[in-house]
PDB file of C-alpha atoms in Angstrom:
ATOM      1  CA  MET A   6       8.880  22.585   6.074  1.00  0.00           C
ATOM      2  CA  ILE A   7       8.585  20.073   8.899  1.00  0.00           C
ATOM      3  CA  GLN A   8      11.320  17.577   9.742  1.00  0.00           C
ATOM      4  CA  LEU A   9      10.542  14.296  11.211  1.00  0.00           C
ATOM      5  CA  GLN A  10      12.536  11.395  12.789  1.00  0.00           C
ATOM      6  CA  ILE A  11      10.734   8.154  12.062  1.00  0.00           C
ATOM      7  CA  ILE A  12      11.836   4.779  13.700  1.00  0.00           C
ATOM      8  CA  VAL A  13      10.372   1.689  12.059  1.00  0.00           C
ATOM      9  CA  SER A  14      10.611  -1.685  13.660  1.00  0.00           C
ATOM     10  CA  GLY A  15       9.591  -5.165  12.382  1.00  0.00           C
ATOM     11  CA  LYS A  16      10.776  -7.119   9.355  1.00  0.00           C
ATOM     12  CA  VAL A  17      12.257  -4.096   7.577  1.00  0.00           C
ATOM     13  CA  GLN A  18      15.846  -5.153   6.803  1.00  0.00           C
ATOM     14  CA  GLY A  19      16.812  -7.384   3.814  1.00  0.00           C
ATOM     15  CA  VAL A  20      13.426  -6.902   2.201  1.00  0.00           C
ATOM     16  CA  GLY A  21      13.819  -3.774   0.039  1.00  0.00           C
ATOM     17  CA  TYR A  22      12.213  -1.572   2.701  1.00  0.00           C
ATOM     18  CA  ARG A  23      14.821   1.293   2.336  1.00  0.00           C
ATOM     19  CA  TYR A  24      14.355   1.267  -1.380  1.00  0.00           C
ATOM     20  CA  TYR A  25      10.589   1.316  -1.069  1.00  0.00           C
ATOM     21  CA  THR A  26      10.917   4.236   1.373  1.00  0.00           C
ATOM     22  CA  GLN A  27      13.084   6.158  -1.040  1.00  0.00           C
ATOM     23  CA  MET A  28      10.539   5.591  -3.883  1.00  0.00           C
ATOM     24  CA  LYS A  29       7.612   6.786  -1.582  1.00  0.00           C
ATOM     25  CA  ALA A  30       9.694   9.865  -0.557  1.00  0.00           C
ATOM     26  CA  ILE A  31      10.316  10.861  -4.217  1.00  0.00           C
ATOM     27  CA  GLN A  32       6.641  10.238  -4.945  1.00  0.00           C
ATOM     28  CA  PHE A  33       5.561  12.776  -2.151  1.00  0.00           C
ATOM     29  CA  GLY A  34       8.364  15.195  -2.547  1.00  0.00           C
ATOM     30  CA  ILE A  35      10.056  14.290   0.691  1.00  0.00           C
ATOM     31  CA  THR A  36      13.755  14.885   1.271  1.00  0.00           C
ATOM     32  CA  GLY A  37      16.090  13.392   3.783  1.00  0.00           C
ATOM     33  CA  TRP A  38      17.463   9.905   4.195  1.00  0.00           C
ATOM     34  CA  VAL A  39      16.773   6.256   5.424  1.00  0.00           C
ATOM     35  CA  ARG A  40      19.233   3.873   7.155  1.00  0.00           C
ATOM     36  CA  ASN A  41      19.293   0.543   8.851  1.00  0.00           C
ATOM     37  CA  LEU A  42      19.728   0.438  12.659  1.00  0.00           C
ATOM     38  CA  ARG A  43      21.844  -2.220  14.440  1.00  0.00           C
ATOM     39  CA  GLU A  44      19.026  -3.594  16.413  1.00  0.00           C
ATOM     40  CA  GLY A  45      17.068  -4.421  13.214  1.00  0.00           C
ATOM     41  CA  GLY A  46      14.885  -1.400  12.622  1.00  0.00           C
ATOM     42  CA  VAL A  47      15.098   1.469  10.155  1.00  0.00           C
ATOM     43  CA  GLU A  48      15.584   5.172  10.915  1.00  0.00           C
ATOM     44  CA  ILE A  49      14.165   7.835   8.522  1.00  0.00           C
ATOM     45  CA  LEU A  50      14.768  11.571   8.594  1.00  0.00           C
ATOM     46  CA  ALA A  51      12.155  13.139   6.465  1.00  0.00           C
ATOM     47  CA  SER A  52      11.442  16.777   5.488  1.00  0.00           C
ATOM     48  CA  GLY A  53       8.455  18.125   3.668  1.00  0.00           C
ATOM     49  CA  SER A  54       4.952  19.588   4.020  1.00  0.00           C
ATOM     50  CA  LYS A  55       2.600  18.424   6.657  1.00  0.00           C
ATOM     51  CA  GLU A  56       0.238  17.068   4.070  1.00  0.00           C
ATOM     52  CA  ASN A  57       2.992  15.147   2.176  1.00  0.00           C
ATOM     53  CA  LEU A  58       4.576  13.837   5.313  1.00  0.00           C
ATOM     54  CA  GLU A  59       1.235  12.409   6.427  1.00  0.00           C
ATOM     55  CA  LYS A  60       0.795  10.581   3.026  1.00  0.00           C
ATOM     56  CA  PHE A  61       4.491   9.426   3.344  1.00  0.00           C
ATOM     57  CA  ILE A  62       3.988   8.109   6.870  1.00  0.00           C
ATOM     58  CA  ASP A  63       0.890   6.110   5.870  1.00  0.00           C
ATOM     59  CA  GLU A  64       2.895   4.373   3.054  1.00  0.00           C
ATOM     60  CA  VAL A  65       5.858   3.806   5.542  1.00  0.00           C
ATOM     61  CA  ARG A  66       3.534   2.180   7.969  1.00  0.00           C
ATOM     62  CA  ARG A  67       2.043  -0.034   5.252  1.00  0.00           C
ATOM     63  CA  GLY A  68       5.426  -1.045   3.933  1.00  0.00           C
ATOM     64  CA  ASN A  69       6.257  -3.082   0.843  1.00  0.00           C
ATOM     65  CA  PRO A  70       4.798  -6.648   0.280  1.00  0.00           C
ATOM     66  CA  PHE A  71       7.981  -8.164   1.621  1.00  0.00           C
ATOM     67  CA  SER A  72       8.138  -6.255   4.890  1.00  0.00           C
ATOM     68  CA  THR A  73       6.204  -6.412   8.090  1.00  0.00           C
ATOM     69  CA  VAL A  74       5.944  -3.061  10.105  1.00  0.00           C
ATOM     70  CA  ASP A  75       5.265  -3.891  13.794  1.00  0.00           C
ATOM     71  CA  HIS A  76       5.784  -0.364  15.220  1.00  0.00           C
ATOM     72  CA  ILE A  77       6.460   3.198  14.025  1.00  0.00           C
ATOM     73  CA  GLU A  78       7.595   6.055  16.199  1.00  0.00           C
ATOM     74  CA  VAL A  79       7.361   9.555  14.740  1.00  0.00           C
ATOM     75  CA  ASN A  80       8.998  12.666  16.315  1.00  0.00           C
ATOM     76  CA  GLU A  81       9.117  16.191  14.989  1.00  0.00           C
ATOM     77  CA  ILE A  82      12.640  17.421  15.358  1.00  0.00           C
ATOM     78  CA  GLU A  83      14.346  20.787  14.801  1.00  0.00           C
ATOM     79  CA  ASN A  84      15.047  21.419  11.151  1.00  0.00           C
ATOM     80  CA  THR A  85      18.888  21.777  11.256  1.00  0.00           C
ATOM     81  CA  GLU A  86      19.758  20.582   7.878  1.00  0.00           C
ATOM     82  CA  THR A  87      18.283  21.054   4.433  1.00  0.00           C
ATOM     83  CA  TYR A  88      18.282  18.140   1.998  1.00  0.00           C
ATOM     84  CA  LYS A  89      17.906  18.380  -1.779  1.00  0.00           C
ATOM     85  CA  SER A  90      16.864  14.701  -2.316  1.00  0.00           C
ATOM     86  CA  PHE A  91      16.115  11.524  -0.459  1.00  0.00           C
ATOM     87  CA  ALA A  92      19.024   9.128  -0.023  1.00  0.00           C
ATOM     88  CA  ILE A  93      19.642   5.625   1.280  1.00  0.00           C
ATOM     89  CA  LYS A  94      22.442   5.730   3.822  1.00  0.00           C
ATOM     90  CA  TYR A  95      24.678   2.635   4.165  1.00  0.00           C
TER      91      TYR A  95
END
């Protein structure tokens, strides 16, 4: 299992982006969470296989029809916690 921290910037708050991210995570068997950041972006912590994470990142980069993704930063991090599902953090 690989664990990634993904920071997404653009028009990604107030447009259903976290829900979209959760649906795509479930589709690709990704566990972790997504939350809004104060500066207007979104942070995602995603765990899964390399193949499924690549598909997930493609979808996160595309976004839903109401969002606009300007930039995405992906960093592999140490797998310190195991998640059983993918949650939206508030």
